[in-house]
Coordinates of C-alpha atoms in Angstrom, one line a residue:
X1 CA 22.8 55.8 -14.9
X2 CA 22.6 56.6 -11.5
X3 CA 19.5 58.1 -11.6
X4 CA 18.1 54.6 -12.6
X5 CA 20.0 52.6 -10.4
X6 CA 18.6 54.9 -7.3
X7 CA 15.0 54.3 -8.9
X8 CA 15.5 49.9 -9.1
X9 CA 17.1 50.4 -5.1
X10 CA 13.6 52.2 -4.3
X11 CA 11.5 50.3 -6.4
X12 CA 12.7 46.6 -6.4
X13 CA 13.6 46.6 -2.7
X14 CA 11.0 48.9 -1.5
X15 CA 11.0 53.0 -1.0
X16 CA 10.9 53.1 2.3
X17 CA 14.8 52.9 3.1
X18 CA 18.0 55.0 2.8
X19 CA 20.2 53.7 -0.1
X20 CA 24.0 53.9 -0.5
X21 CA 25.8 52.6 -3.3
X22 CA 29.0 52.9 -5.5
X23 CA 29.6 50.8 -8.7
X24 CA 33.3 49.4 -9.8
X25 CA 34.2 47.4 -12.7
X26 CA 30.6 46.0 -13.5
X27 CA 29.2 45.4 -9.9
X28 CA 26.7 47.7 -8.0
X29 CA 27.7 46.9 -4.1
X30 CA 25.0 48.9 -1.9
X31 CA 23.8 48.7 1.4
X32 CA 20.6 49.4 2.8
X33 CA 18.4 50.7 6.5
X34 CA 15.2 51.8 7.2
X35 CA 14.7 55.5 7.6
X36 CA 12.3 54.7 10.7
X37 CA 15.5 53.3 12.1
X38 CA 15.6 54.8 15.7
X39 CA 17.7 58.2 15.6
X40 CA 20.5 57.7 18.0
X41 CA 21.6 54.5 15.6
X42 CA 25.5 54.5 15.2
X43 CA 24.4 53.0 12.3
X44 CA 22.9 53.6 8.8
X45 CA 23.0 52.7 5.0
X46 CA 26.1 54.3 4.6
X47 CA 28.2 53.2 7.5
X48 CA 26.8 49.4 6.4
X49 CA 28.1 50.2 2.9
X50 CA 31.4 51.2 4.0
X51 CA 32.0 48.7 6.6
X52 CA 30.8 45.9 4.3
X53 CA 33.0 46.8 1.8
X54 CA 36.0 46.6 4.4
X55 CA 34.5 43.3 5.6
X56 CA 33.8 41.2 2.6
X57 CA 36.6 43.0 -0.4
X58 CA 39.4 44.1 2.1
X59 CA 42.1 43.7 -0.2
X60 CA 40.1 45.6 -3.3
X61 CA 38.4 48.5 -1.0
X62 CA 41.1 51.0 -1.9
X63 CA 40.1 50.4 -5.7
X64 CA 36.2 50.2 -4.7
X65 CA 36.4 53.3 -2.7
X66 CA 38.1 55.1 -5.3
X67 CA 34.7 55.7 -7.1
X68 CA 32.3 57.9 -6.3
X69 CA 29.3 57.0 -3.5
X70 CA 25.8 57.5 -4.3
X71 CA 23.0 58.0 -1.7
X72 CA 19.6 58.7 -2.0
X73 CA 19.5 60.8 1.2
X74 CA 21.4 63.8 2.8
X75 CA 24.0 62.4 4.8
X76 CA 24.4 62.6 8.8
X77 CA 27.4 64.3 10.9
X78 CA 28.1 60.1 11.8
X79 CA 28.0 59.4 7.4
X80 CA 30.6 62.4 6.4
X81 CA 32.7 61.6 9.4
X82 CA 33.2 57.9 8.1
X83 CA 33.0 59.1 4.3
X84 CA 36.2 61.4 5.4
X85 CA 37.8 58.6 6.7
X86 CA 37.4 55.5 3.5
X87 CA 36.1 57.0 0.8
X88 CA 36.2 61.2 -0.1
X89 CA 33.9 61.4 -2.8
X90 CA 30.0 61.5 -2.6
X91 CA 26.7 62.8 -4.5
X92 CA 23.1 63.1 -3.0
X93 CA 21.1 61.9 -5.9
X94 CA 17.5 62.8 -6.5
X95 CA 15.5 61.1 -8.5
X96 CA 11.6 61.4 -10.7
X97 CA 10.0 58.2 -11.6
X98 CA 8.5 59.6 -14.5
X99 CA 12.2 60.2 -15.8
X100 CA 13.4 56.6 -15.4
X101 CA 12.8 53.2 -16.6
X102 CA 13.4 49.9 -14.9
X103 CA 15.9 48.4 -17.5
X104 CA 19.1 47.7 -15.7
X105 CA 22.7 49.2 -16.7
X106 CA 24.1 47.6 -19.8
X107 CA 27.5 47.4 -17.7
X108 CA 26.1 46.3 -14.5
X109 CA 26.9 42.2 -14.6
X110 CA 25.9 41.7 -10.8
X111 CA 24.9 43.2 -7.6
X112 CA 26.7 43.0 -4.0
X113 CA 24.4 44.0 -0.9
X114 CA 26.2 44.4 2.2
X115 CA 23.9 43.4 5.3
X116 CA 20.0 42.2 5.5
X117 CA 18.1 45.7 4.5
X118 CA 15.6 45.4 7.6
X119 CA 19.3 45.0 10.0
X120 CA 21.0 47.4 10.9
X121 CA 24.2 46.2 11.1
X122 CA 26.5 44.3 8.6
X123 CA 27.6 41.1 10.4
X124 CA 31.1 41.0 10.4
X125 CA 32.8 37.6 9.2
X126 CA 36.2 39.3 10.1
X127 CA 38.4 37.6 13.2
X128 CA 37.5 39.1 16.5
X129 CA 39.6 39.8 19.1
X130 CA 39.1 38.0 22.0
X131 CA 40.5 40.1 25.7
X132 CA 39.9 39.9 29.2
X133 CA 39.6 42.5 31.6
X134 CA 40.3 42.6 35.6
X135 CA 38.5 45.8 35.9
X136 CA 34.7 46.3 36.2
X137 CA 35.0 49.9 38.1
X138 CA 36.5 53.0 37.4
X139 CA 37.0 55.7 40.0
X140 CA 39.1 57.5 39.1
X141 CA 41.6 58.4 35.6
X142 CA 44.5 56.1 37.0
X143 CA 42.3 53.4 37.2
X144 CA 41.2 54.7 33.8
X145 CA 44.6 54.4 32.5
X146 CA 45.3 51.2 33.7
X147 CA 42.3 49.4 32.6
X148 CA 42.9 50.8 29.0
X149 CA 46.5 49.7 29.4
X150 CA 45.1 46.2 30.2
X151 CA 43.2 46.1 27.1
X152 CA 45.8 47.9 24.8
X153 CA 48.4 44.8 25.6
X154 CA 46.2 42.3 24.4
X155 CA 46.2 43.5 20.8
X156 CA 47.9 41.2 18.5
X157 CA 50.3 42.1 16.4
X158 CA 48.7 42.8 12.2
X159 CA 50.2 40.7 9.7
X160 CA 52.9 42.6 7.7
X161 CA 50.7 43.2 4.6
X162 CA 48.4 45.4 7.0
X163 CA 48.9 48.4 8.5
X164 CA 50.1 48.7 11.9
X165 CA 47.9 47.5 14.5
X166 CA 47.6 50.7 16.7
X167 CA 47.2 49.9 20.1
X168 CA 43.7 51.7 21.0
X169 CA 40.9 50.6 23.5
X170 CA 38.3 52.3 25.0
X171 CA 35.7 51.9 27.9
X172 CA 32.2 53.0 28.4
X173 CA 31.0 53.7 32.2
X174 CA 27.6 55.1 33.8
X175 CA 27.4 57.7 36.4
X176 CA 28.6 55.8 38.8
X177 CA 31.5 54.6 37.0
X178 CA 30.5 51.3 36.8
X179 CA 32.0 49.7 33.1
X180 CA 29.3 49.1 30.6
X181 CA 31.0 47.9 27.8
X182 CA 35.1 47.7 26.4
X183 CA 36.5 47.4 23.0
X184 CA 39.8 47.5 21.0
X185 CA 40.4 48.7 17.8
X186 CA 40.4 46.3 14.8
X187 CA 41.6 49.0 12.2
X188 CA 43.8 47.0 10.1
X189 CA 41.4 44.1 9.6
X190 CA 38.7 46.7 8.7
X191 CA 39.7 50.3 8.6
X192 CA 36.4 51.7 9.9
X193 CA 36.7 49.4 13.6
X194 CA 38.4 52.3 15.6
X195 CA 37.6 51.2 19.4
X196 CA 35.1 53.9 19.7
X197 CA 33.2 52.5 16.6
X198 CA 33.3 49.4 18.1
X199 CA 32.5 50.5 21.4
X200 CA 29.2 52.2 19.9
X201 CA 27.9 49.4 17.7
X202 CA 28.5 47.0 20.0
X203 CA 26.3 49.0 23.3
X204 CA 23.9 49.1 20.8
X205 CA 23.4 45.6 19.9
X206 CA 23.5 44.6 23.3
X207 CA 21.1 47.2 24.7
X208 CA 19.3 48.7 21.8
X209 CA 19.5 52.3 22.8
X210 CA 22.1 55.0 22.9
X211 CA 24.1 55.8 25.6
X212 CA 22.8 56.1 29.3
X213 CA 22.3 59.8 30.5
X214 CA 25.9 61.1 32.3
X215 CA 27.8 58.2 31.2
X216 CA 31.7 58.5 30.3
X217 CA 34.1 57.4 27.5
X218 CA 37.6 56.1 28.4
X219 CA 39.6 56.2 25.6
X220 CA 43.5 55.4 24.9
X221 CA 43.4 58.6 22.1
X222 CA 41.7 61.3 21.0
X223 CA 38.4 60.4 18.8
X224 CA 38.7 61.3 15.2
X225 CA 35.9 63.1 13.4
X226 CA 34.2 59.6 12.4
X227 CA 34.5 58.4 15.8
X228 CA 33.3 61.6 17.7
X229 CA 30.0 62.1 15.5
X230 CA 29.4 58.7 16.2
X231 CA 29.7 59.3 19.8
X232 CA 27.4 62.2 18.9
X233 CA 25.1 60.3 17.6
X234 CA 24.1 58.1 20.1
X235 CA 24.7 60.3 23.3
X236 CA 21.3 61.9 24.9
X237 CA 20.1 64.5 23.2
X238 CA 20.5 67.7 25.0
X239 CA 23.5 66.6 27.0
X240 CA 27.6 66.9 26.5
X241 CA 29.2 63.8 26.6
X242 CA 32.5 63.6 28.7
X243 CA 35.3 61.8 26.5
X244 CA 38.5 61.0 28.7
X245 CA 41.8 60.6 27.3
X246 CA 43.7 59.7 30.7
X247 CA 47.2 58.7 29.3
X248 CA 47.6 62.3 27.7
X249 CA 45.2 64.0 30.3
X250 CA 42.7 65.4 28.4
X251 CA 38.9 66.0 29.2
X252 CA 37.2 66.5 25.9
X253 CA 33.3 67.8 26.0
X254 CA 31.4 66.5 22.8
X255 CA 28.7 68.5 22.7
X256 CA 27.7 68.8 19.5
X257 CA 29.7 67.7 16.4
X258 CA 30.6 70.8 14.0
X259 CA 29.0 69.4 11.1
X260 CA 30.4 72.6 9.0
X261 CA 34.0 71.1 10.4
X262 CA 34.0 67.8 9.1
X263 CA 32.5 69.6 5.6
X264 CA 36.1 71.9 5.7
X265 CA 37.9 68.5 5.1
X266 CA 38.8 66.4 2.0
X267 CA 34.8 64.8 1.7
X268 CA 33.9 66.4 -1.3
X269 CA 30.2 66.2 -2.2
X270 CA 28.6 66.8 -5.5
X271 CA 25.1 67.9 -6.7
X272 CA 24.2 66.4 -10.1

């Protein structure tokens, strides 16, 4: 069945894009992007499939995510580090027209697409949060500390049916230490939205490019896999990215995200 789903998502909505899909109790959801989509991104059909699901069925992704994902292309460092995080299971599909037809599914009822396919984000309809900040500089990793303090206390509480909201902010700066951008984690309205996630997506929609050359992270913990190959992703190529966690004074160098690393864990892929 899957075969013929990937062949309608390249045929009825054009070839020319990176699919992701997964299928629960009669509805296909699937997302999406281009795959001339620029390369530094922090974006992509999977990460819109996954964060749409969080955004639009929050209460039934656990059940949704359960399933197995299907995409019609070999996952980035940025796709497995998010897949790890929400979902486990997924299977790079390939596909032969001449082994296909276009009837849909017997059990598919109706079809859930996360995001416009030429965007490359999916729009969140979730509550932001709204903060202030009295800092524009940062010189040094007190000031660090005490601008992500400033953040962190504005957090609201999460109602008690959510998980805890943890109390995580980060800040971008350029070379001279001037702050680019700021963000808080929204984790337990939408489990993907750790600050650095937000903090990437959100540079990028303002500026459209990755991160400036020599520009620093602030952050109040250390990334996760998801949210260091997203840092990955969008950092210059060729260059380390310095990642400061003042509070617990650590300098982390992201060079280059182990791919092999975040295949040890518990994303378990499957050939078919």
């Amino acid at each position: 069945m899957n075969d013929s789903l990937h062949f309608m998502l390249s045929c009825r909505f054009r070839p020319s894009y990176d699919w992701a899909w997964v299928t629960y109790r009669g509805t296909i959801y699937f997302a999406g992007c281009p795959t001339d989509r620029p390369l530094n991104s922090p974006s992509s059909a999977t990460v819109k499939l996954l964060q749409g699901i969080f955004d639009r069925f929050q209460d039934q992704s656990f059940f949704i995510l359960r399933q197995r994902l299907f995409l019609n292309h070999q996952p980035s460092a940025m796709d497995l580090g998010m897949i790890r995080l929400v979902a486990k299971r997924w299977t790079n599909i390939g596909f032969s027209k001449e082994n296909n037809e276009m009837n849909e599914p017997q059990d598919i009822t109706s079809w859930q697409e996360f995001g416009k396919r030429d965007e490359l984000f999916v729009e969140s309809k979730l509550p932001r949060i709204r903060f202030t900040s009295s800092v524009d500089h940062i010189g040094s990793l007190e000031e660090a500390s005490q601008a992500l303090v400033e953040l962190e206390s504005q957090i609201p509480s999460a109602p008690a049916r959510h998980q805890q909201a943890r109390r995580i902010a980060a800040i971008l700066t350029d070379h001279k230490g001037q702050v680019l951008s700021r963000s808080v984690q929204r984790a337990w309205l939408n489990k993907t939205l750790h600050a650095e996630v937000e903090l990437m997506q959100n540079y990028f929609r303002q500026h459209g490019t990755g991160l400036p050359p020599h520009s620093t992270i602030y952050v109040s913990e250390q990334p996760c896999r998801m949210c260091a190959a997203m840092i990955e992703q969008m950092k210059p190529q060729g260059q380390s990215m310095q990642v400061h966690v003042p509070q617990r004074g650590r300098i982390l160098l992201l060079a280059q995200v182990n791919l092999a690393e975040i295949n040890k864990t518990s994303v378990k892929p499957h050939s078919l």
